[in-house]
N, CA, C and O atoms as a MOPAC input file, in Angstrom:
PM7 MOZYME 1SCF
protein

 N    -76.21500 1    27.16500 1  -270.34700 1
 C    -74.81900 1    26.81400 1  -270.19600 1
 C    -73.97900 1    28.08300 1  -270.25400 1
 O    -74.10100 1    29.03100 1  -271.03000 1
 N    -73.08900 1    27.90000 1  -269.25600 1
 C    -72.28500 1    30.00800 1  -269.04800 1
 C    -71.00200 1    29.11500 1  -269.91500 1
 O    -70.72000 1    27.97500 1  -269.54500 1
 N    -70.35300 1    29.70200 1  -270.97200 1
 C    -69.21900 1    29.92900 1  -270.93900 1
 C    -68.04500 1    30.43200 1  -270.52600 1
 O    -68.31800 1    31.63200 1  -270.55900 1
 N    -67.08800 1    30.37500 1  -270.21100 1
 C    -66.08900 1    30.59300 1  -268.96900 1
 C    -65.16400 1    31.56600 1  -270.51300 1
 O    -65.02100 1    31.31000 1  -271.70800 1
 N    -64.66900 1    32.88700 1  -269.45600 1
 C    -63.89900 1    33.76800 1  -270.39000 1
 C    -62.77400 1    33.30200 1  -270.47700 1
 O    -62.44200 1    32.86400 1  -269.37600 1
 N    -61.82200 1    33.13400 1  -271.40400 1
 C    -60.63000 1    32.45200 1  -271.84100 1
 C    -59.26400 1    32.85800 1  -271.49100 1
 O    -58.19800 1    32.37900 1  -271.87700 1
 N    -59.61400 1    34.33300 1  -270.27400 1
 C    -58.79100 1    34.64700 1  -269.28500 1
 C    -59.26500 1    33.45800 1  -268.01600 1
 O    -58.42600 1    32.94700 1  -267.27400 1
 N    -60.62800 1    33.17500 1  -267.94800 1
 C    -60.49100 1    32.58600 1  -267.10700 1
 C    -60.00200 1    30.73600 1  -266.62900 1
 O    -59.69500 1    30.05500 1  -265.65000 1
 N    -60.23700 1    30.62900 1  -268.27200 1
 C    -59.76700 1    29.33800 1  -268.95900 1
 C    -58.03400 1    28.55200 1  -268.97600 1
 O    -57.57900 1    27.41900 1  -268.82100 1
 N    -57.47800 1    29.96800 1  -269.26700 1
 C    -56.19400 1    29.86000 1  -269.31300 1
 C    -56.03800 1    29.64600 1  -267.98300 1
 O    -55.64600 1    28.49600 1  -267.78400 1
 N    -56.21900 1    30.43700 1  -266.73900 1
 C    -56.11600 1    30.37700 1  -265.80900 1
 C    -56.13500 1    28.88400 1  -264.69100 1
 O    -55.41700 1    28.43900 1  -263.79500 1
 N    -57.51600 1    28.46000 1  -265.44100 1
 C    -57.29100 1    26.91900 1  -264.84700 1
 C    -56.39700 1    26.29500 1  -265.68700 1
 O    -55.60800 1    25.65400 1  -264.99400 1
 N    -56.16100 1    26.19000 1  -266.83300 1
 C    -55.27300 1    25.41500 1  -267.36100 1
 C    -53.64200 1    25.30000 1  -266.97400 1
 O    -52.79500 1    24.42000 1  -267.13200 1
 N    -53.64100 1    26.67800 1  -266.37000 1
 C    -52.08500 1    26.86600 1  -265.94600 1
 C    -52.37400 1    26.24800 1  -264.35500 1
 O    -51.51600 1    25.38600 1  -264.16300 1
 N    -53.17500 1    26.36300 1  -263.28100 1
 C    -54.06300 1    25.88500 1  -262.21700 1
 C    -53.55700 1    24.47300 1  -262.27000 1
 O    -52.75800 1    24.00900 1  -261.45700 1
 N    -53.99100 1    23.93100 1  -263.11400 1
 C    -54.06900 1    22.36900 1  -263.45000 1
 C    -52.98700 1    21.72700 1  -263.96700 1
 O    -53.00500 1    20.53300 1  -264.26300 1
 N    -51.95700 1    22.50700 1  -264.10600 1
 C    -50.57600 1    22.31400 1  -265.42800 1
 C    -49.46400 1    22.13300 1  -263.88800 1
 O    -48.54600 1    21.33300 1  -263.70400 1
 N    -49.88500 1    22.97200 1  -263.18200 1
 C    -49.14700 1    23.30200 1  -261.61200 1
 C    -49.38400 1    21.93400 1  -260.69100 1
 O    -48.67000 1    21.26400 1  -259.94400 1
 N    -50.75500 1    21.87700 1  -261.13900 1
 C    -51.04100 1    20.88600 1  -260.08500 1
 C    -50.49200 1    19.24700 1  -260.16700 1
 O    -50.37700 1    18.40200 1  -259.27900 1
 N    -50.09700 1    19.17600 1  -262.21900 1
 C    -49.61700 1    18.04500 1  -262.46800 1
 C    -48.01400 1    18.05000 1  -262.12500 1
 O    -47.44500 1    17.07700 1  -261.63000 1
 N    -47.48300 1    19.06000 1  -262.39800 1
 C    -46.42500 1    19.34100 1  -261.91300 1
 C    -45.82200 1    18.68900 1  -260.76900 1
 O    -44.77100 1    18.05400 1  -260.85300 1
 N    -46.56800 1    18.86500 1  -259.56300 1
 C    -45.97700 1    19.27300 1  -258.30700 1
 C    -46.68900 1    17.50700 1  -258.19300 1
 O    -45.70600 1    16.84300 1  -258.52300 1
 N    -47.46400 1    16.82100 1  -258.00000 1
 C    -47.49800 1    15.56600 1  -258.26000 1
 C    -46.34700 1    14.44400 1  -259.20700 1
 O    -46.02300 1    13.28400 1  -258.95200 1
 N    -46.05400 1    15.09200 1  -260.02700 1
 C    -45.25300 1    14.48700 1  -260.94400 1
 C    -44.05300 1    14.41800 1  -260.22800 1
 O    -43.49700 1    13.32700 1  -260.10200 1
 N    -43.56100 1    15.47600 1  -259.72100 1
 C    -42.16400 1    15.64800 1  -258.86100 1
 C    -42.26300 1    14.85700 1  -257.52900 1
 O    -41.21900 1    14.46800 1  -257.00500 1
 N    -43.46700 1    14.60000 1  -256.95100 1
 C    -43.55600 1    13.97700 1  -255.57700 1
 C    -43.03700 1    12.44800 1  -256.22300 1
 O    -42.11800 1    11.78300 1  -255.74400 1
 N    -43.59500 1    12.19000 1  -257.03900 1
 C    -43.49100 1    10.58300 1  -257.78600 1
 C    -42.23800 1    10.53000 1  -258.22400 1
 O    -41.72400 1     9.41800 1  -258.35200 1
 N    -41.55100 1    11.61600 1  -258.51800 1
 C    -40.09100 1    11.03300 1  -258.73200 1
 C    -39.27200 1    11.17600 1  -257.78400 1
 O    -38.22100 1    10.55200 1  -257.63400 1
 N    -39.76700 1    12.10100 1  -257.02000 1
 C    -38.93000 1    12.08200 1  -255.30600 1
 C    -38.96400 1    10.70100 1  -254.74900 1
 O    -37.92500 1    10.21800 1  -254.29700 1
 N    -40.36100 1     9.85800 1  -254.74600 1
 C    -40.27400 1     8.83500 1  -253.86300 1
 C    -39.39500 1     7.93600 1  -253.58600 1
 O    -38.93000 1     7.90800 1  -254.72500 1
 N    -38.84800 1     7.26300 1  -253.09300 1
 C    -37.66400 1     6.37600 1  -253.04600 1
 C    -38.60500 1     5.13900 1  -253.47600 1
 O    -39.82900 1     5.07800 1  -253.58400 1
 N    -37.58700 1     4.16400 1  -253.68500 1
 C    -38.16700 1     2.96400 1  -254.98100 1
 C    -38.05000 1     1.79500 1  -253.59200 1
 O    -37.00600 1     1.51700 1  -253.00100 1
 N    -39.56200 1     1.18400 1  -253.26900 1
 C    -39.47100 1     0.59500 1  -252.12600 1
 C    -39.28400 1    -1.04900 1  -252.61500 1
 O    -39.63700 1    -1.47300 1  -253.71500 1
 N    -38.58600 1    -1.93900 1  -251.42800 1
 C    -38.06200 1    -3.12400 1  -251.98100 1
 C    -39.14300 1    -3.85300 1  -251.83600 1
 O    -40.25900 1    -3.33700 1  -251.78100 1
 N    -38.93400 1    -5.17200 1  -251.75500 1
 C    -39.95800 1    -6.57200 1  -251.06300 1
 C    -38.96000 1    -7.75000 1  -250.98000 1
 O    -39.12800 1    -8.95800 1  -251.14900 1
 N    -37.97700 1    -7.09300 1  -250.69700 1
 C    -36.81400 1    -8.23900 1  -250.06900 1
 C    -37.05100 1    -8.95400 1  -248.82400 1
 O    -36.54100 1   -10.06500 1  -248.68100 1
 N    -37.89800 1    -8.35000 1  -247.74200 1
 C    -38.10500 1    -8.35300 1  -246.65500 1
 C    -39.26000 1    -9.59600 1  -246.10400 1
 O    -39.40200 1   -10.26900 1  -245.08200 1
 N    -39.98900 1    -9.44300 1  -247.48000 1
 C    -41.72200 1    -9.84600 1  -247.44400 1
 C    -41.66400 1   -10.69900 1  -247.22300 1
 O    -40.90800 1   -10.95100 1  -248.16100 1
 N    -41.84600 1   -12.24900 1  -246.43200 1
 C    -41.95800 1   -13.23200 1  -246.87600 1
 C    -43.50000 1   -14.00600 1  -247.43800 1
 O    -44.60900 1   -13.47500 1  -247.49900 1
 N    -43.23400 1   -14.97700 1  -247.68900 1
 C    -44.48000 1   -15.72000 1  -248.77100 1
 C    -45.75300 1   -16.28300 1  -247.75300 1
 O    -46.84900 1   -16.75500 1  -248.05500 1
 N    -45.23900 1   -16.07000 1  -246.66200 1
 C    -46.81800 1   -15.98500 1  -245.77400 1
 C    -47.88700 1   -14.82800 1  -245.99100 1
 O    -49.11700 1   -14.86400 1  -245.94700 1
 N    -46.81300 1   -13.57300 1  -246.29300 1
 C    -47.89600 1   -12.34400 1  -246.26200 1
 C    -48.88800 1   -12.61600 1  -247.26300 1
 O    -48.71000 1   -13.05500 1  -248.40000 1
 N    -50.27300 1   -12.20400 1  -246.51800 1
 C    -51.27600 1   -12.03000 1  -247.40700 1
 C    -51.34300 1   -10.15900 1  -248.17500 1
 O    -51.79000 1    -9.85900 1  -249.28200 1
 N    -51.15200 1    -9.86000 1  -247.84300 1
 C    -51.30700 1    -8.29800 1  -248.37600 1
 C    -50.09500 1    -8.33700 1  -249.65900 1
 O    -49.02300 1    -8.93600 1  -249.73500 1
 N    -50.76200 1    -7.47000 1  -250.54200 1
 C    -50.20400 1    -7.07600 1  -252.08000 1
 C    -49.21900 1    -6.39100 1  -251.56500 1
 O    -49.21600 1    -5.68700 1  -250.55500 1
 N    -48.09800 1    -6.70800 1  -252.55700 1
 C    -46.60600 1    -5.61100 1  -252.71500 1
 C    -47.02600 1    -4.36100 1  -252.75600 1
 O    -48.11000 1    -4.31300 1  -253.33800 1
 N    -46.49700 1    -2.87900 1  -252.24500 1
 C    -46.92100 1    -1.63600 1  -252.78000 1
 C    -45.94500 1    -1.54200 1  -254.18000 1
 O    -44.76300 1    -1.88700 1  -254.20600 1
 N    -46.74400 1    -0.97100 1  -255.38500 1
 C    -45.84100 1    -0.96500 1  -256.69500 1
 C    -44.99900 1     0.41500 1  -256.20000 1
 O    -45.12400 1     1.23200 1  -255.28800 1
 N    -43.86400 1     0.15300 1  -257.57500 1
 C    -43.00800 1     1.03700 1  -257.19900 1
 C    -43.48600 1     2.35300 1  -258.17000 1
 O    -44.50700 1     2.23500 1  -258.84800 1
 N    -42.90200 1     3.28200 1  -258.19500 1
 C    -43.62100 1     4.46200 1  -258.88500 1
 C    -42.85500 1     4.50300 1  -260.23700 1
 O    -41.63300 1     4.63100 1  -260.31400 1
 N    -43.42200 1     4.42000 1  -260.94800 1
 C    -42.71300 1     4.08200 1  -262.57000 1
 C    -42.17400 1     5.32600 1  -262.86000 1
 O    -42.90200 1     6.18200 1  -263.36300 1
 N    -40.65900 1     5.62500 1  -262.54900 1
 C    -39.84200 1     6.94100 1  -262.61000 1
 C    -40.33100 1     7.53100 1  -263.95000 1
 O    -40.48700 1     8.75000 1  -264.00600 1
 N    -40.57500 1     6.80000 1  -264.99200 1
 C    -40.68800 1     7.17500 1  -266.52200 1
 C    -41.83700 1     8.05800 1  -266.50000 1
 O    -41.77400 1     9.28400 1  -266.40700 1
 N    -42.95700 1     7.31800 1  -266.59700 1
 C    -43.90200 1     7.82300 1  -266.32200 1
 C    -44.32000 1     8.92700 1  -265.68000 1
 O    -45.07600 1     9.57000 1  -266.40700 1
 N    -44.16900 1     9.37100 1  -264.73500 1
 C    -43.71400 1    10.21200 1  -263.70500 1
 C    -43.07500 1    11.77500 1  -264.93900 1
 O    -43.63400 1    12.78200 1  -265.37300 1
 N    -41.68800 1    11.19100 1  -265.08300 1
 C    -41.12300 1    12.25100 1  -266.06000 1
 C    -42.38200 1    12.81500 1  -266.83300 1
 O    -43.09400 1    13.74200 1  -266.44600 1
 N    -42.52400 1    12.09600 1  -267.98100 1
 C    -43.51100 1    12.19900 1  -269.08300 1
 C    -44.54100 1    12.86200 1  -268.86700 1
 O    -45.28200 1    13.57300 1  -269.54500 1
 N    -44.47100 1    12.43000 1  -267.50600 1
 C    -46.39000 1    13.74700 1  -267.00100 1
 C    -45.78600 1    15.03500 1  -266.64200 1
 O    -46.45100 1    16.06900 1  -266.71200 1
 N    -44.35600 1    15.02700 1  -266.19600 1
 C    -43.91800 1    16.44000 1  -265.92300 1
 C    -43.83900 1    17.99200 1  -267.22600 1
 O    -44.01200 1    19.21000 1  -267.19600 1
 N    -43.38100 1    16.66900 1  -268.46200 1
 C    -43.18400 1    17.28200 1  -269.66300 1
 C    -44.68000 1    17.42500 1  -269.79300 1
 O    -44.79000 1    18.62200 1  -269.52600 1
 N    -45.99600 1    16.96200 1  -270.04500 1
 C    -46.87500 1    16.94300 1  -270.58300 1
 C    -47.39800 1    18.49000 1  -269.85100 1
 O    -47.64600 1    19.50000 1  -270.51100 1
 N    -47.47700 1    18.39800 1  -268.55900 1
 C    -47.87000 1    19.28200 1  -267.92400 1
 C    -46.87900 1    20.80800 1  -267.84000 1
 O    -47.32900 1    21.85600 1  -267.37700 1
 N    -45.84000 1    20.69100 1  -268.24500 1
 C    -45.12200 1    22.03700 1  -268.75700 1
 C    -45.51700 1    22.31500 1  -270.06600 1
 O    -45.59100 1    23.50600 1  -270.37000 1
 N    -45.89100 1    21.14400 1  -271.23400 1
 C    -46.52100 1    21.79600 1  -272.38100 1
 C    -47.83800 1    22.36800 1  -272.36800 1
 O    -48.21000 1    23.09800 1  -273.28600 1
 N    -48.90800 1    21.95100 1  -270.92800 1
 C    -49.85100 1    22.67300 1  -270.61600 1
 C    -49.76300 1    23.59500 1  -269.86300 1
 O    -50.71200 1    24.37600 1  -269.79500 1
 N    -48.90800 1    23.74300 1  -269.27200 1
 C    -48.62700 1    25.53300 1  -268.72800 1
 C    -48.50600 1    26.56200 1  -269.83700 1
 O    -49.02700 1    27.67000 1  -269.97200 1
 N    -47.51700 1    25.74900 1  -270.72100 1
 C    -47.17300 1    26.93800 1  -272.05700 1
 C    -48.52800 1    26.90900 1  -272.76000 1
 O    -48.99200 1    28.04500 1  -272.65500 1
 N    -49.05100 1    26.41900 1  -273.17600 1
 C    -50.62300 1    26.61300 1  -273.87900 1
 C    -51.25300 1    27.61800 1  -273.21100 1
 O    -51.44800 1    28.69900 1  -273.76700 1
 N    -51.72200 1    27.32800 1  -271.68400 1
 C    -51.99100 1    28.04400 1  -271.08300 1
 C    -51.73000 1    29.54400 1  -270.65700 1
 O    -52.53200 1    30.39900 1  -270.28200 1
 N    -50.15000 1    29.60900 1  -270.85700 1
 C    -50.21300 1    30.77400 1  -270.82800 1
 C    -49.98900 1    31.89400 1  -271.94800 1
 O    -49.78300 1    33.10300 1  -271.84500 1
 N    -50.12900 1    30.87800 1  -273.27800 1
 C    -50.45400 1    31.99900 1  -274.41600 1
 C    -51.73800 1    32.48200 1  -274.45600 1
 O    -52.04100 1    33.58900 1  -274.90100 1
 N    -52.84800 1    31.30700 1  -273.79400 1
 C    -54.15400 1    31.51600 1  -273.73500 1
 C    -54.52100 1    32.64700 1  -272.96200 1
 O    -55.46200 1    33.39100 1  -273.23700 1
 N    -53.84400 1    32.75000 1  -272.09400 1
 C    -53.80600 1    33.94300 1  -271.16700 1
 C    -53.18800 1    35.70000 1  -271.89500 1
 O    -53.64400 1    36.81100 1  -271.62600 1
 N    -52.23600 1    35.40200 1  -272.68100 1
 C    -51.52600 1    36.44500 1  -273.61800 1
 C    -52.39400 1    36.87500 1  -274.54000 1
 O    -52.56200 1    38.06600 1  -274.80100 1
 N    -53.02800 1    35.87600 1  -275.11400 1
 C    -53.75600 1    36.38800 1  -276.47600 1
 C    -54.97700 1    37.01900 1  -276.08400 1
 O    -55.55500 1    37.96600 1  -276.61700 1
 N    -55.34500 1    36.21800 1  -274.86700 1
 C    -56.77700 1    37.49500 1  -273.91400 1
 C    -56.65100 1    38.24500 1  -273.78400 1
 O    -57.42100 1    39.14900 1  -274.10700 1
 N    -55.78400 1    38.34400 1  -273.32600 1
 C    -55.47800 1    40.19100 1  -272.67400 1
 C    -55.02000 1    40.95200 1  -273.68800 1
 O    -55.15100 1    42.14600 1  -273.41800 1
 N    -54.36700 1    40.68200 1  -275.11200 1
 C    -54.14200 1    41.28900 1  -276.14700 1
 C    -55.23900 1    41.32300 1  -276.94000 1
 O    -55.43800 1    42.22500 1  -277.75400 1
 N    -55.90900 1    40.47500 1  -276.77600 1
 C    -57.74400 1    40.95800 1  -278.03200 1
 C    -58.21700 1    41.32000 1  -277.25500 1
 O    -59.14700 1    41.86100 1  -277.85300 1
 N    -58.48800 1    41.61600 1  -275.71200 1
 C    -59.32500 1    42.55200 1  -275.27300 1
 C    -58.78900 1    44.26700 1  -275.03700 1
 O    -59.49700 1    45.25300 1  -274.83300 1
 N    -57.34300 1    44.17900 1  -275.14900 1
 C    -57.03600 1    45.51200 1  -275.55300 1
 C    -57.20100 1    45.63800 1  -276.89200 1
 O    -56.96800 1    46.77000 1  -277.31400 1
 N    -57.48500 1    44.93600 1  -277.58600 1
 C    -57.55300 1    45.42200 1  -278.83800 1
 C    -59.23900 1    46.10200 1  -278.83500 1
 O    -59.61100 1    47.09100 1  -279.46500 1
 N    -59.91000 1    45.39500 1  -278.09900 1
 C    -61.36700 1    45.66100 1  -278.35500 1
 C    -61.40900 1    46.96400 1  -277.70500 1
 O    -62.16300 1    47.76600 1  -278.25600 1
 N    -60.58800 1    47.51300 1  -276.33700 1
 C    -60.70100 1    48.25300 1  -275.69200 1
 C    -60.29300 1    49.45700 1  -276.48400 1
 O    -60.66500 1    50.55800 1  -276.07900 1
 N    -59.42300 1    49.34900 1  -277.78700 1
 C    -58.74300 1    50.17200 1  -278.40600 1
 C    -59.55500 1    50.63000 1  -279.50400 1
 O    -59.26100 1    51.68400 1  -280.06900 1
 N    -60.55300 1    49.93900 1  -279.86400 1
 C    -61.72500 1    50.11400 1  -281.02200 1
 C    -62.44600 1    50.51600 1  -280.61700 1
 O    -62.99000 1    51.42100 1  -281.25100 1
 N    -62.98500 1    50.15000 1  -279.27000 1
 C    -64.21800 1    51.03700 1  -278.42800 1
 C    -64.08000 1    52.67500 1  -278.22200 1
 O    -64.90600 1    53.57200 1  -278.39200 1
 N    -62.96700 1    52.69500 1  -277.87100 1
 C    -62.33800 1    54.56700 1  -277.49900 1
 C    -62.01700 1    55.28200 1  -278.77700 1
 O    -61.61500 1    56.44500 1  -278.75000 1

């Protein structure tokens, strides 16, 4: 089993923090679709509407995983200068 260096760790985590991001914002962009229109013959399901809340909440979640992420990224590069600084 390889362990992944915690520069490279941070890296997906901020990767992945972006990626919830930019999803999260599409879901609150969407416009909120009706079923005024539908009538009671249709066989096909309503499309749900995108739960604005929800939506938010993953935006916040995923900015508190960017910030994790990018201390994870800070504190790497500061203990490996530190190591670099003990080595010389």
């Amino acid at each position: 089993m390889q362990i992944p260096s915690s520069f490279a760790s941070g890296l997906s985590g901020l990767q992945s923090a972006q990626s919830g991001l930019t999803q999260a914002t599409v879901d609150v962009a969407k416009p909120a679709t009706s079923n005024t229109s539908a009538s009671t013959t249709d066989t096909y399901a309503p499309v749900a509407q995108t739960d604005k809340t929800h939506a938010l909440v993953s935006s916040l979640e995923s900015l508190n995983q960017a910030e994790a992420a990018t201390e994870v990224i800070a504190l790497s590069s500061e203990t490996l200068g530190t190591v670099i600084d003990i080595k010389v």
